[in-house]
PDB file of C-alpha atoms in Angstrom:
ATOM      1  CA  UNK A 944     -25.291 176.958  25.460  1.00  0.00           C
ATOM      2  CA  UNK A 945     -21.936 175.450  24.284  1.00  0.00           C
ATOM      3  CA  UNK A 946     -23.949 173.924  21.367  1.00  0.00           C
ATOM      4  CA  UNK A 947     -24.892 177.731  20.328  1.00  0.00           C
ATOM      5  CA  UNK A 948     -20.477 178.763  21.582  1.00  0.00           C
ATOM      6  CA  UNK A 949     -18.529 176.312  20.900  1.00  0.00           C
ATOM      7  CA  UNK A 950     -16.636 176.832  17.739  1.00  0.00           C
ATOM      8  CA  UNK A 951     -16.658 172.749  17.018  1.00  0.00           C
ATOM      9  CA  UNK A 952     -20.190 172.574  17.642  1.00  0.00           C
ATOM     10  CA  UNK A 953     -22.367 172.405  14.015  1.00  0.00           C
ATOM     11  CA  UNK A 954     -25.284 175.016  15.808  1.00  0.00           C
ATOM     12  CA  UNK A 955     -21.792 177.148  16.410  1.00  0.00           C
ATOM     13  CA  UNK A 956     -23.253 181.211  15.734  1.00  0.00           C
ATOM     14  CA  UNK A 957     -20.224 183.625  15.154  1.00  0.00           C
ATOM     15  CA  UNK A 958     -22.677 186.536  15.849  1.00  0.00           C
ATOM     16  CA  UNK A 959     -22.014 188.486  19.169  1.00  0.00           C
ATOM     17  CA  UNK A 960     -19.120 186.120  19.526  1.00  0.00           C
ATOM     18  CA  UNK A 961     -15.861 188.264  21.533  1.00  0.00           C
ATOM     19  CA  UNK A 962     -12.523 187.093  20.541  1.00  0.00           C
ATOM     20  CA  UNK A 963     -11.614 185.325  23.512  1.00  0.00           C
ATOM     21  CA  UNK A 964     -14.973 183.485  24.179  1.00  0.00           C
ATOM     22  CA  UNK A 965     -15.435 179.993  24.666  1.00  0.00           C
ATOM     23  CA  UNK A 966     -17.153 177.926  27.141  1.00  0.00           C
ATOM     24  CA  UNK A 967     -15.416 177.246  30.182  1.00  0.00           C
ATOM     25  CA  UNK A 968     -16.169 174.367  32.666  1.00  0.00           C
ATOM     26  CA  UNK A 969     -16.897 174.665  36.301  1.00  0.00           C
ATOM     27  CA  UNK A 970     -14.187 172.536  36.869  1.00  0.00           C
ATOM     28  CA  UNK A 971     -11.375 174.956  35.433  1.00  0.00           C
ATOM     29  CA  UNK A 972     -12.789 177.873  37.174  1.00  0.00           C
ATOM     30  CA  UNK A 973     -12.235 176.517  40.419  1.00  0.00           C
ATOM     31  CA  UNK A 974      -8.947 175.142  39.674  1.00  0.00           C
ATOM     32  CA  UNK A 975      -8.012 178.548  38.438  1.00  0.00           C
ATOM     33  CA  UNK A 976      -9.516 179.903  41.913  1.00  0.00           C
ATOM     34  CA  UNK A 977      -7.187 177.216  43.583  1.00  0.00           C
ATOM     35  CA  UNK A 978      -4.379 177.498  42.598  1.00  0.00           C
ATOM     36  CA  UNK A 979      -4.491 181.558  43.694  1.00  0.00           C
ATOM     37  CA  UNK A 980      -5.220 180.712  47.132  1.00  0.00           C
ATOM     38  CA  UNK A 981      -9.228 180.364  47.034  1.00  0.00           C
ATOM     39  CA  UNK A 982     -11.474 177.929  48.770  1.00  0.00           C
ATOM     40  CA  UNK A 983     -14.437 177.552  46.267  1.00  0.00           C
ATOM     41  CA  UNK A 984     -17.729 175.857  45.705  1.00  0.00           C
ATOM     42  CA  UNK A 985     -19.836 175.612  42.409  1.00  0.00           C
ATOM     43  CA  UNK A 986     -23.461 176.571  42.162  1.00  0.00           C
ATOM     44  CA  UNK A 987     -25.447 174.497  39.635  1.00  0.00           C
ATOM     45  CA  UNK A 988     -28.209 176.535  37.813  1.00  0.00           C
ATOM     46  CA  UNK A 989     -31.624 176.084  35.817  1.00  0.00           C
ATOM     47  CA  UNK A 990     -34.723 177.625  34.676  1.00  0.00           C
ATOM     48  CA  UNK A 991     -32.932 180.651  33.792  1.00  0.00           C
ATOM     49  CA  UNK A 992     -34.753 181.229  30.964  1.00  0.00           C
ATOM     50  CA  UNK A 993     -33.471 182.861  27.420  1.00  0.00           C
ATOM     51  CA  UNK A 994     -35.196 185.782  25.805  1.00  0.00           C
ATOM     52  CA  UNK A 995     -32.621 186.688  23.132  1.00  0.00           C
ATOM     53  CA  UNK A 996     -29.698 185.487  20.985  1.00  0.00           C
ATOM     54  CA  UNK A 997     -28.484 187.256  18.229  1.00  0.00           C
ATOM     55  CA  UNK A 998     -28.380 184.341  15.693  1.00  0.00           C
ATOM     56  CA  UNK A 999     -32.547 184.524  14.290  1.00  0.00           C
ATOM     57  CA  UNK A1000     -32.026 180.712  13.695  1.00  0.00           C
ATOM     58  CA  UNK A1001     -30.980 179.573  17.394  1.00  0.00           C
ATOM     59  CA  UNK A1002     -33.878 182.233  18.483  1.00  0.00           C
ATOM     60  CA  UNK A1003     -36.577 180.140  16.476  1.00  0.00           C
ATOM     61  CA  UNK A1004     -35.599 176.826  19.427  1.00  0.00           C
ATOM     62  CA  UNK A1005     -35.603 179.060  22.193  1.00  0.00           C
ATOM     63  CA  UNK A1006     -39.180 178.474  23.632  1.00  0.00           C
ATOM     64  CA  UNK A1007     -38.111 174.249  22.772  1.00  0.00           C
ATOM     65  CA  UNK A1008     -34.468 174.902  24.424  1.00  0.00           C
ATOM     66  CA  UNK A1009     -36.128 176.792  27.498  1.00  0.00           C
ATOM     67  CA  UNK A1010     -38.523 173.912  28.341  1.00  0.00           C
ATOM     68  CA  UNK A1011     -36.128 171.911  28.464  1.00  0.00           C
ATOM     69  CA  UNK A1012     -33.510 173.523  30.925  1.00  0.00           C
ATOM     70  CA  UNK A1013     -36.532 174.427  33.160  1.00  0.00           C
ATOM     71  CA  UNK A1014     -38.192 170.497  32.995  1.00  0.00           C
ATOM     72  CA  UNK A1015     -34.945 168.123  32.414  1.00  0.00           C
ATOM     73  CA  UNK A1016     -32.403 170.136  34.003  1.00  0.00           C
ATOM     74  CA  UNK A1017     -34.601 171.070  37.253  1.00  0.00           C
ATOM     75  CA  UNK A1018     -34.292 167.085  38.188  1.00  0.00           C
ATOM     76  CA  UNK A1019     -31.853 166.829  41.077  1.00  0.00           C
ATOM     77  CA  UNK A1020     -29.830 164.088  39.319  1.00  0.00           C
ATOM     78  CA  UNK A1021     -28.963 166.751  36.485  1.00  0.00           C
ATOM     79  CA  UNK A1022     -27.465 168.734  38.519  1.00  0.00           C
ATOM     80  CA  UNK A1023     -23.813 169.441  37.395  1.00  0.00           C
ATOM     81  CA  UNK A1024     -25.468 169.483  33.658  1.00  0.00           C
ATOM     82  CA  UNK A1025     -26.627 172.509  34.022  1.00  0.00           C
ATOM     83  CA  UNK A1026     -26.141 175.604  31.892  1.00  0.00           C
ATOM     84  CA  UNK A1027     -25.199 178.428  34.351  1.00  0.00           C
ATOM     85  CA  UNK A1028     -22.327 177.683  37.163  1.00  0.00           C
ATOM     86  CA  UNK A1029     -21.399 180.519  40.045  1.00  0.00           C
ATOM     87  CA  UNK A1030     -18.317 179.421  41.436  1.00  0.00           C
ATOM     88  CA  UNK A1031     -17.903 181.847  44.390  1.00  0.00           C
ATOM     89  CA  UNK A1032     -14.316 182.376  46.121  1.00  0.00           C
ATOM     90  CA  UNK A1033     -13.125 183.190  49.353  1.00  0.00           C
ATOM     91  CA  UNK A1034      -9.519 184.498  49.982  1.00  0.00           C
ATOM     92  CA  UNK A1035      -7.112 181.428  52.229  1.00  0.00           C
ATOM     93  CA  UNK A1036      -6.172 183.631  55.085  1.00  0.00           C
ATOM     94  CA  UNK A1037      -2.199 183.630  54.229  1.00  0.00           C
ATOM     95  CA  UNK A1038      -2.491 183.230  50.808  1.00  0.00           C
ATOM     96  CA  UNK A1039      -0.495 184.967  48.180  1.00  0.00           C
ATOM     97  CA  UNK A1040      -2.423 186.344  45.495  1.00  0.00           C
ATOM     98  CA  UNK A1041      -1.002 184.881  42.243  1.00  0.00           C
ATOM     99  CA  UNK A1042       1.385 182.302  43.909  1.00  0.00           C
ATOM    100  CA  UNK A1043       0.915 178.511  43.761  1.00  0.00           C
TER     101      UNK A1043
END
């Protein structure tokens, strides 16, 4: 999706857009996590399909946008391209919360 969020991105849609929003990488969640005292591990995820955006030009590549996350994305070897990323935490027993 950060061709349909990301503000530099020429398929950028303002519609529905928060603020604050932008895409954020896997990578700076769990250094966030980190630094407050978490152990954490990313989740890579596919096939997740889309039903809606709000932008009725992005909606018209859905179906073509879909297939591919489900077929391309499903491969093992494009794994940490995927759209969706759960990056679970668990407290460091000792840890501060908010101290590095």
């Amino acid at each position: 999706m950060w061709l349909y969020r990301d503000r530099t991105s020429p398929f950028y849609s303002p519609l529905g857009v928060t603020p604050n929003e932008r895409p954020v990488l896997a990578g700076e969640v769990a250094t966030v996590f980190e630094r407050t005292g978490f152990e954490v591990s990313s989740h890579y995820l596919s096939g997740l399909s889309y039903r809606y955006v709000a932008s009725s030009r992005a909606r018209l590549f859905l179906p073509i946008y879909n297939f591919i996350d489900s077929a391309v994305f499903g491969l093992a070897f494009m794994e940490r391209l995927r759209p969706f990323v759960l990056t679970p935490g668990t407290k460091r027993p000792g840890s501060i919360s908010g101290k590095s």
